[in-house]
Every structure is written in C-alpha cells, then in structure tokens.
Amino acid sequence: MRVFVCAEKDVVTCVALNRLLPGLDGHTVSVVLLDLGPVDLASGSPLRRSDWVEREMFPQQVFAPLDRLPAPPGELLSFGHLSRRHAVPFHTVGADAKGAVDRLAAAFQPDVMLSLRFGRLFREPLLSLPPLGIFNTHSGSLPTYPGLSAYAHALLAGERELTCTLHVVDAGIDSGPVLASRSLTFDPERSVLWHLPALYTLGAQMFLETLPDLAAGRQPMARPQDRTARRYRKELTSEEILTLQRRGFRFTDQRDINELTTRFTGPPTVPELGARHPAAAWTRPRGPSLSD
C-alpha cells in the first residue's frame, strides 16, 4: 500500500512519526513536512513561544546536529534518522509553496493519505486522489471541539482529559466521519508541550490500527458527526491565554523541554561524546524565556 503522510516540521509530529513509521514498514511511504518559517515573537505571547520551541528550537538546535551523527544516540529519532532508518523520503515545503503538496501527492499516487498535525486544508482534486481517502489526527474531541488549538479550548472548558480524534477528511473543517478517539489525562504539573507529542502519538496509533482494513482495500468503519453539536474553535485570544495562565496552565516548561530533548539525544553525560553531545547545548537553550 502507498501511504502519503503530511505533517508539520516540528518536534510534536517528529515524536508521532517515531511511532507511525515503524508500523508502516512493508508499505511504500512518502512524507511531506510543512515548514511554516520563523515565528514572530514580538507579541510576547506564550503560545508563540511554544510555537518557537516546537518549530524552530528543536529542528535547528537539536535535530540538525543529530542528523549529522552516523547513528541516533537517543530513544527517539530525528527527521533525518527516521528517513534513513525506514528508507522513507522526506520532502520539506514552505508555507507559501502553493500546489507543492498537490504535485508531490500526484507524483506519488497514494492509496491513502494521513494528515498528522498538518494544519492545512485539502481541496479538490487532492481530496479525491487517494482511493482509500484522507485521514486526519485532530487534537480535540469531535464534534465538540473542531478548529484550531482544540486541546486548549478543551482545557478552557474545564476538561481534565485531552483527546485525539482520527477522522475522515472531507470538504469541511474537521467535519468528516469519526473513526476513533483516544484520551489522556492532563497532568497539571506538566506543560502543554509535554502532552502534545503523546496526544498525536495516539493519533498515529489509531491510524495504524486501520491498516488491516486499508490494506485489504476496505474503508474502516466510521460514524458521521452530529452537526448540531459542532462549534468551530478559532485561534486562542490573548484573554483566553491569560485565563489559562491564571488557572496554572503552562504552554512550555524548561524541565519538560529538557526531558523531551534527552529522549532524542540521550543523557548529556555520554562518556564518548562528552561536551560535544547535542544534549549539552540544552542546559542553556538559546532564545527567549521558555517557561510561562
């Protein structure tokens, strides 16, 4: 089976790909990574700082040095090592590269597509390209939390669990039939950043569980959403971010960043690498303050 994966180029999806790609061994796979470019930190928003950590700090300060090593030193693999380990091509496209994903998909001719925190809408003719359809991992329970930053809107509503939903992609926004959902308990001692990789890894696992049906050419069972229960969620406002902070929620935390880094780099005191080990640079990360 030919599987085309669309994901953002950030640490959250890299962790999820560490679960997804081993499960796709034996299939023909291609991955497109969306590079959204520099994050504007001028507003001082903790949400933007979190974006910077996910999309710039990890790819530039952790993954780039790791990709130059002959073998991965940690339990998790960077994008480069994932590509080499699983013999899967990774294509990076920019946010302004209109049509690039469509062209790559048309050239690949997938049987099925997976959107893994991709953050872009699919339109025709791409929607109809894969005969088995396009599936999306969404960071909220559907139909209750469609739209942006669904996990944060769930916390605002008083939820104590974060939910990832696997659903069919249709012409709407997070509106297609639901295949499955999984939840994890939110740990208030941890930041949002600590939870997101685990949340999207649940999405990767749910997609892998559809493989027997998909490989047999069958559509997995899915249930239509109750449209009356839908309320589209927009990007968090500054007031909503302040509300989350007043309740004690943190988008990033230095301890969580260091622990996540060590999963890729291994302990910073590896004798044979010493101070040159990539994790050593993370004792004093470069960039803005990382805790909010």
PDB file of N, CA and C in Angstrom, residues 214-289:
ATOM      1  N   LEU A 214      -7.486  -1.059   5.514  1.00  0.00           N
ATOM      2  CA  LEU A 214      -6.993  -0.292   4.380  1.00  0.00           C
ATOM      3  C   LEU A 214      -6.183  -1.164   3.424  1.00  0.00           C
ATOM      4  N   ALA A 215      -5.329  -2.021   3.972  1.00  0.00           N
ATOM      5  CA  ALA A 215      -4.503  -2.887   3.124  1.00  0.00           C
ATOM      6  C   ALA A 215      -5.361  -3.865   2.334  1.00  0.00           C
ATOM      7  N   ALA A 216      -6.539  -4.192   2.871  1.00  0.00           N
ATOM      8  CA  ALA A 216      -7.461  -5.078   2.157  1.00  0.00           C
ATOM      9  C   ALA A 216      -8.371  -4.309   1.208  1.00  0.00           C
ATOM     10  N   GLY A 217      -8.157  -2.986   1.125  1.00  0.00           N
ATOM     11  CA  GLY A 217      -8.974  -2.170   0.229  1.00  0.00           C
ATOM     12  C   GLY A 217     -10.329  -1.818   0.784  1.00  0.00           C
ATOM     13  N   ARG A 218     -10.495  -1.965   2.124  1.00  0.00           N
ATOM     14  CA  ARG A 218     -11.785  -1.675   2.751  1.00  0.00           C
ATOM     15  C   ARG A 218     -11.737  -0.343   3.494  1.00  0.00           C
ATOM     16  N   GLN A 219     -12.827   0.383   3.501  1.00  0.00           N
ATOM     17  CA  GLN A 219     -12.944   1.588   4.302  1.00  0.00           C
ATOM     18  C   GLN A 219     -13.208   1.190   5.760  1.00  0.00           C
ATOM     19  N   PRO A 220     -12.417   1.690   6.706  1.00  0.00           N
ATOM     20  CA  PRO A 220     -12.700   1.407   8.120  1.00  0.00           C
ATOM     21  C   PRO A 220     -14.054   1.980   8.514  1.00  0.00           C
ATOM     22  N   MET A 221     -14.676   1.360   9.503  1.00  0.00           N
ATOM     23  CA  MET A 221     -15.979   1.839   9.972  1.00  0.00           C
ATOM     24  C   MET A 221     -15.829   3.216  10.605  1.00  0.00           C
ATOM     25  N   ALA A 222     -16.723   4.118  10.260  1.00  0.00           N
ATOM     26  CA  ALA A 222     -16.706   5.479  10.794  1.00  0.00           C
ATOM     27  C   ALA A 222     -18.134   5.938  11.024  1.00  0.00           C
ATOM     28  N   ARG A 223     -18.310   6.843  11.990  1.00  0.00           N
ATOM     29  CA  ARG A 223     -19.654   7.356  12.292  1.00  0.00           C
ATOM     30  C   ARG A 223     -19.720   8.838  11.937  1.00  0.00           C
ATOM     31  N   PRO A 224     -20.779   9.254  11.294  1.00  0.00           N
ATOM     32  CA  PRO A 224     -20.943  10.677  10.966  1.00  0.00           C
ATOM     33  C   PRO A 224     -21.021  11.517  12.242  1.00  0.00           C
ATOM     34  N   GLN A 225     -20.547  12.742  12.150  1.00  0.00           N
ATOM     35  CA  GLN A 225     -20.619  13.643  13.292  1.00  0.00           C
ATOM     36  C   GLN A 225     -22.025  14.248  13.413  1.00  0.00           C
ATOM     37  N   ASP A 226     -22.391  14.525  14.645  1.00  0.00           N
ATOM     38  CA  ASP A 226     -23.624  15.252  14.921  1.00  0.00           C
ATOM     39  C   ASP A 226     -23.356  16.730  14.654  1.00  0.00           C
ATOM     40  N   ARG A 227     -23.824  17.232  13.534  1.00  0.00           N
ATOM     41  CA  ARG A 227     -23.530  18.610  13.145  1.00  0.00           C
ATOM     42  C   ARG A 227     -24.098  19.617  14.135  1.00  0.00           C
ATOM     43  N   THR A 228     -25.157  19.266  14.864  1.00  0.00           N
ATOM     44  CA  THR A 228     -25.751  20.212  15.807  1.00  0.00           C
ATOM     45  C   THR A 228     -24.860  20.444  17.028  1.00  0.00           C
ATOM     46  N   ALA A 229     -23.904  19.541  17.264  1.00  0.00           N
ATOM     47  CA  ALA A 229     -23.028  19.665  18.431  1.00  0.00           C
ATOM     48  C   ALA A 229     -21.727  20.396  18.107  1.00  0.00           C
ATOM     49  N   ARG A 230     -21.565  20.769  16.851  1.00  0.00           N
ATOM     50  CA  ARG A 230     -20.316  21.399  16.428  1.00  0.00           C
ATOM     51  C   ARG A 230     -20.304  22.899  16.749  1.00  0.00           C
ATOM     52  N   ARG A 231     -19.159  23.357  17.237  1.00  0.00           N
ATOM     53  CA  ARG A 231     -18.916  24.786  17.420  1.00  0.00           C
ATOM     54  C   ARG A 231     -17.458  25.035  17.068  1.00  0.00           C
ATOM     55  N   TYR A 232     -17.245  25.655  15.931  1.00  0.00           N
ATOM     56  CA  TYR A 232     -15.886  25.850  15.427  1.00  0.00           C
ATOM     57  C   TYR A 232     -15.070  26.710  16.384  1.00  0.00           C
ATOM     58  N   ARG A 233     -13.829  26.275  16.660  1.00  0.00           N
ATOM     59  CA  ARG A 233     -12.945  26.993  17.576  1.00  0.00           C
ATOM     60  C   ARG A 233     -11.877  27.750  16.785  1.00  0.00           C
ATOM     61  N   LYS A 234     -11.709  29.008  17.110  1.00  0.00           N
ATOM     62  CA  LYS A 234     -10.699  29.826  16.449  1.00  0.00           C
ATOM     63  C   LYS A 234      -9.408  29.824  17.258  1.00  0.00           C
ATOM     64  N   GLU A 235      -8.387  30.499  16.726  1.00  0.00           N
ATOM     65  CA  GLU A 235      -7.127  30.643  17.453  1.00  0.00           C
ATOM     66  C   GLU A 235      -7.404  31.295  18.803  1.00  0.00           C
ATOM     67  N   LEU A 236      -6.632  30.897  19.820  1.00  0.00           N
ATOM     68  CA  LEU A 236      -6.824  31.456  21.151  1.00  0.00           C
ATOM     69  C   LEU A 236      -6.634  32.972  21.149  1.00  0.00           C
ATOM     70  N   THR A 237      -7.509  33.669  21.838  1.00  0.00           N
ATOM     71  CA  THR A 237      -7.338  35.102  22.015  1.00  0.00           C
ATOM     72  C   THR A 237      -6.374  35.360  23.172  1.00  0.00           C
ATOM     73  N   SER A 238      -5.883  36.590  23.280  1.00  0.00           N
ATOM     74  CA  SER A 238      -4.989  36.934  24.384  1.00  0.00           C
ATOM     75  C   SER A 238      -5.700  36.766  25.728  1.00  0.00           C
ATOM     76  N   GLU A 239      -6.997  37.054  25.761  1.00  0.00           N
ATOM     77  CA  GLU A 239      -7.759  36.891  27.003  1.00  0.00           C
ATOM     78  C   GLU A 239      -7.863  35.420  27.395  1.00  0.00           C
ATOM     79  N   GLU A 240      -8.056  34.554  26.411  1.00  0.00           N
ATOM     80  CA  GLU A 240      -8.147  33.124  26.712  1.00  0.00           C
ATOM     81  C   GLU A 240      -6.802  32.582  27.178  1.00  0.00           C
ATOM     82  N   ILE A 241      -5.724  33.069  26.595  1.00  0.00           N
ATOM     83  CA  ILE A 241      -4.392  32.650  27.038  1.00  0.00           C
ATOM     84  C   ILE A 241      -4.156  33.070  28.478  1.00  0.00           C
ATOM     85  N   LEU A 242      -4.542  34.302  28.825  1.00  0.00           N
ATOM     86  CA  LEU A 242      -4.403  34.774  30.204  1.00  0.00           C
ATOM     87  C   LEU A 242      -5.240  33.940  31.166  1.00  0.00           C
ATOM     88  N   THR A 243      -6.430  33.549  30.728  1.00  0.00           N
ATOM     89  CA  THR A 243      -7.287  32.719  31.571  1.00  0.00           C
ATOM     90  C   THR A 243      -6.615  31.383  31.865  1.00  0.00           C
ATOM     91  N   LEU A 244      -6.034  30.776  30.858  1.00  0.00           N
ATOM     92  CA  LEU A 244      -5.328  29.514  31.064  1.00  0.00           C
ATOM     93  C   LEU A 244      -4.161  29.686  32.024  1.00  0.00           C
ATOM     94  N   GLN A 245      -3.422  30.781  31.874  1.00  0.00           N
ATOM     95  CA  GLN A 245      -2.291  31.014  32.765  1.00  0.00           C
ATOM     96  C   GLN A 245      -2.747  31.238  34.210  1.00  0.00           C
ATOM     97  N   ARG A 246      -3.833  31.967  34.379  1.00  0.00           N
ATOM     98  CA  ARG A 246      -4.347  32.199  35.737  1.00  0.00           C
ATOM     99  C   ARG A 246      -4.772  30.895  36.398  1.00  0.00           C
ATOM    100  N   ARG A 247      -5.190  29.941  35.592  1.00  0.00           N
ATOM    101  CA  ARG A 247      -5.576  28.629  36.128  1.00  0.00           C
ATOM    102  C   ARG A 247      -4.370  27.723  36.359  1.00  0.00           C
ATOM    103  N   GLY A 248      -3.190  28.208  36.047  1.00  0.00           N
ATOM    104  CA  GLY A 248      -1.975  27.446  36.312  1.00  0.00           C
ATOM    105  C   GLY A 248      -1.441  26.642  35.145  1.00  0.00           C
ATOM    106  N   PHE A 249      -2.057  26.768  33.966  1.00  0.00           N
ATOM    107  CA  PHE A 249      -1.570  26.025  32.801  1.00  0.00           C
ATOM    108  C   PHE A 249      -0.349  26.730  32.200  1.00  0.00           C
ATOM    109  N   ARG A 250       0.626  25.944  31.770  1.00  0.00           N
ATOM    110  CA  ARG A 250       1.824  26.470  31.121  1.00  0.00           C
ATOM    111  C   ARG A 250       1.940  25.851  29.729  1.00  0.00           C
ATOM    112  N   PHE A 251       2.274  26.673  28.764  1.00  0.00           N
ATOM    113  CA  PHE A 251       2.443  26.151  27.408  1.00  0.00           C
ATOM    114  C   PHE A 251       3.790  25.456  27.257  1.00  0.00           C
ATOM    115  N   THR A 252       4.824  25.998  27.900  1.00  0.00           N
ATOM    116  CA  THR A 252       6.151  25.385  27.855  1.00  0.00           C
ATOM    117  C   THR A 252       6.751  25.400  29.250  1.00  0.00           C
ATOM    118  N   ASP A 253       7.745  24.552  29.447  1.00  0.00           N
ATOM    119  CA  ASP A 253       8.424  24.479  30.723  1.00  0.00           C
ATOM    120  C   ASP A 253       9.817  23.921  30.479  1.00  0.00           C
ATOM    121  N   GLN A 254      10.809  24.512  31.112  1.00  0.00           N
ATOM    122  CA  GLN A 254      12.185  24.099  30.841  1.00  0.00           C
ATOM    123  C   GLN A 254      12.434  22.632  31.179  1.00  0.00           C
ATOM    124  N   ARG A 255      11.871  22.162  32.274  1.00  0.00           N
ATOM    125  CA  ARG A 255      12.071  20.752  32.634  1.00  0.00           C
ATOM    126  C   ARG A 255      11.516  19.840  31.542  1.00  0.00           C
ATOM    127  N   ASP A 256      10.328  20.148  31.046  1.00  0.00           N
ATOM    128  CA  ASP A 256       9.720  19.319  30.012  1.00  0.00           C
ATOM    129  C   ASP A 256      10.526  19.370  28.717  1.00  0.00           C
ATOM    130  N   ILE A 257      11.020  20.548  28.371  1.00  0.00           N
ATOM    131  CA  ILE A 257      11.854  20.684  27.175  1.00  0.00           C
ATOM    132  C   ILE A 257      13.107  19.830  27.313  1.00  0.00           C
ATOM    133  N   ASN A 258      13.767  19.898  28.476  1.00  0.00           N
ATOM    134  CA  ASN A 258      14.989  19.117  28.670  1.00  0.00           C
ATOM    135  C   ASN A 258      14.718  17.618  28.613  1.00  0.00           C
ATOM    136  N   GLU A 259      13.608  17.183  29.213  1.00  0.00           N
ATOM    137  CA  GLU A 259      13.294  15.755  29.187  1.00  0.00           C
ATOM    138  C   GLU A 259      12.998  15.285  27.763  1.00  0.00           C
ATOM    139  N   LEU A 260      12.260  16.106  27.010  1.00  0.00           N
ATOM    140  CA  LEU A 260      11.961  15.749  25.629  1.00  0.00           C
ATOM    141  C   LEU A 260      13.232  15.724  24.792  1.00  0.00           C
ATOM    142  N   THR A 261      14.121  16.676  25.025  1.00  0.00           N
ATOM    143  CA  THR A 261      15.388  16.713  24.305  1.00  0.00           C
ATOM    144  C   THR A 261      16.207  15.451  24.564  1.00  0.00           C
ATOM    145  N   THR A 262      16.265  15.035  25.822  1.00  0.00           N
ATOM    146  CA  THR A 262      17.056  13.865  26.192  1.00  0.00           C
ATOM    147  C   THR A 262      16.532  12.594  25.532  1.00  0.00           C
ATOM    148  N   ARG A 263      15.242  12.558  25.224  1.00  0.00           N
ATOM    149  CA  ARG A 263      14.708  11.386  24.521  1.00  0.00           C
ATOM    150  C   ARG A 263      15.308  11.266  23.121  1.00  0.00           C
ATOM    151  N   PHE A 264      15.709  12.384  22.549  1.00  0.00           N
ATOM    152  CA  PHE A 264      16.370  12.358  21.243  1.00  0.00           C
ATOM    153  C   PHE A 264      17.884  12.219  21.361  1.00  0.00           C
ATOM    154  N   THR A 265      18.477  12.912  22.322  1.00  0.00           N
ATOM    155  CA  THR A 265      19.940  12.985  22.384  1.00  0.00           C
ATOM    156  C   THR A 265      20.572  11.953  23.292  1.00  0.00           C
ATOM    157  N   GLY A 266      19.779  11.336  24.174  1.00  0.00           N
ATOM    158  CA  GLY A 266      20.362  10.530  25.218  1.00  0.00           C
ATOM    159  C   GLY A 266      20.881  11.438  26.322  1.00  0.00           C
ATOM    160  N   PRO A 267      21.332  10.875  27.450  1.00  0.00           N
ATOM    161  CA  PRO A 267      21.834  11.700  28.559  1.00  0.00           C
ATOM    162  C   PRO A 267      22.997  12.577  28.103  1.00  0.00           C
ATOM    163  N   PRO A 268      23.107  13.790  28.643  1.00  0.00           N
ATOM    164  CA  PRO A 268      24.171  14.700  28.214  1.00  0.00           C
ATOM    165  C   PRO A 268      25.549  14.318  28.701  1.00  0.00           C
ATOM    166  N   THR A 269      25.640  13.277  29.555  1.00  0.00           N
ATOM    167  CA  THR A 269      26.940  12.894  30.092  1.00  0.00           C
ATOM    168  C   THR A 269      27.465  11.622  29.454  1.00  0.00           C
ATOM    169  N   VAL A 270      27.102  11.374  28.181  1.00  0.00           N
ATOM    170  CA  VAL A 270      27.620  10.194  27.489  1.00  0.00           C
ATOM    171  C   VAL A 270      29.137  10.293  27.416  1.00  0.00           C
ATOM    172  N   PRO A 271      29.895   9.347  27.981  1.00  0.00           N
ATOM    173  CA  PRO A 271      31.350   9.485  28.083  1.00  0.00           C
ATOM    174  C   PRO A 271      32.041   9.696  26.736  1.00  0.00           C
ATOM    175  N   GLU A 272      31.637   8.956  25.704  1.00  0.00           N
ATOM    176  CA  GLU A 272      32.372   9.023  24.442  1.00  0.00           C
ATOM    177  C   GLU A 272      32.116  10.312  23.666  1.00  0.00           C
ATOM    178  N   LEU A 273      31.064  11.051  24.049  1.00  0.00           N
ATOM    179  CA  LEU A 273      30.762  12.294  23.339  1.00  0.00           C
ATOM    180  C   LEU A 273      31.026  13.526  24.203  1.00  0.00           C
ATOM    181  N   GLY A 274      30.853  13.377  25.508  1.00  0.00           N
ATOM    182  CA  GLY A 274      31.151  14.466  26.413  1.00  0.00           C
ATOM    183  C   GLY A 274      30.421  15.745  26.074  1.00  0.00           C
ATOM    184  N   ALA A 275      31.147  16.867  26.143  1.00  0.00           N
ATOM    185  CA  ALA A 275      30.534  18.177  25.942  1.00  0.00           C
ATOM    186  C   ALA A 275      30.063  18.381  24.519  1.00  0.00           C
ATOM    187  N   ARG A 276      30.539  17.565  23.573  1.00  0.00           N
ATOM    188  CA  ARG A 276      30.104  17.731  22.192  1.00  0.00           C
ATOM    189  C   ARG A 276      28.744  17.109  21.941  1.00  0.00           C
ATOM    190  N   HIS A 277      28.236  16.368  22.917  1.00  0.00           N
ATOM    191  CA  HIS A 277      26.935  15.737  22.741  1.00  0.00           C
ATOM    192  C   HIS A 277      25.864  16.808  22.573  1.00  0.00           C
ATOM    193  N   PRO A 278      24.930  16.631  21.620  1.00  0.00           N
ATOM    194  CA  PRO A 278      23.917  17.671  21.376  1.00  0.00           C
ATOM    195  C   PRO A 278      23.131  18.071  22.607  1.00  0.00           C
ATOM    196  N   ALA A 279      22.911  17.143  23.537  1.00  0.00           N
ATOM    197  CA  ALA A 279      22.117  17.487  24.716  1.00  0.00           C
ATOM    198  C   ALA A 279      22.823  18.504  25.597  1.00  0.00           C
ATOM    199  N   ALA A 280      24.143  18.570  25.524  1.00  0.00           N
ATOM    200  CA  ALA A 280      24.867  19.504  26.374  1.00  0.00           C
ATOM    201  C   ALA A 280      24.465  20.941  26.095  1.00  0.00           C
ATOM    202  N   ALA A 281      24.176  21.242  24.850  1.00  0.00           N
ATOM    203  CA  ALA A 281      23.780  22.606  24.488  1.00  0.00           C
ATOM    204  C   ALA A 281      22.447  22.998  25.082  1.00  0.00           C
ATOM    205  N   TRP A 282      21.709  22.004  25.559  1.00  0.00           N
ATOM    206  CA  TRP A 282      20.355  22.293  26.041  1.00  0.00           C
ATOM    207  C   TRP A 282      20.306  22.633  27.526  1.00  0.00           C
ATOM    208  N   THR A 283      21.460  22.649  28.191  1.00  0.00           N
ATOM    209  CA  THR A 283      21.431  23.091  29.570  1.00  0.00           C
ATOM    210  C   THR A 283      21.185  24.596  29.637  1.00  0.00           C
ATOM    211  N   ARG A 284      21.545  25.316  28.587  1.00  0.00           N
ATOM    212  CA  ARG A 284      21.275  26.754  28.495  1.00  0.00           C
ATOM    213  C   ARG A 284      20.765  27.050  27.091  1.00  0.00           C
ATOM    214  N   PRO A 285      19.496  26.734  26.803  1.00  0.00           N
ATOM    215  CA  PRO A 285      18.967  26.922  25.449  1.00  0.00           C
ATOM    216  C   PRO A 285      19.073  28.378  25.001  1.00  0.00           C
ATOM    217  N   ARG A 286      19.355  28.546  23.735  1.00  0.00           N
ATOM    218  CA  ARG A 286      19.407  29.880  23.157  1.00  0.00           C
ATOM    219  C   ARG A 286      17.990  30.310  22.790  1.00  0.00           C
ATOM    220  N   GLY A 287      17.674  31.570  22.992  1.00  0.00           N
ATOM    221  CA  GLY A 287      16.376  32.091  22.602  1.00  0.00           C
ATOM    222  C   GLY A 287      15.634  32.705  23.765  1.00  0.00           C
ATOM    223  N   PRO A 288      14.344  32.945  23.598  1.00  0.00           N
ATOM    224  CA  PRO A 288      13.549  33.624  24.634  1.00  0.00           C
ATOM    225  C   PRO A 288      13.290  32.731  25.834  1.00  0.00           C
ATOM    226  N   SER A 289      12.761  33.334  26.882  1.00  0.00           N
ATOM    227  CA  SER A 289      12.385  32.581  28.080  1.00  0.00           C
ATOM    228  C   SER A 289      11.390  31.479  27.700  1.00  0.00           C
TER     229      SER A 289
END
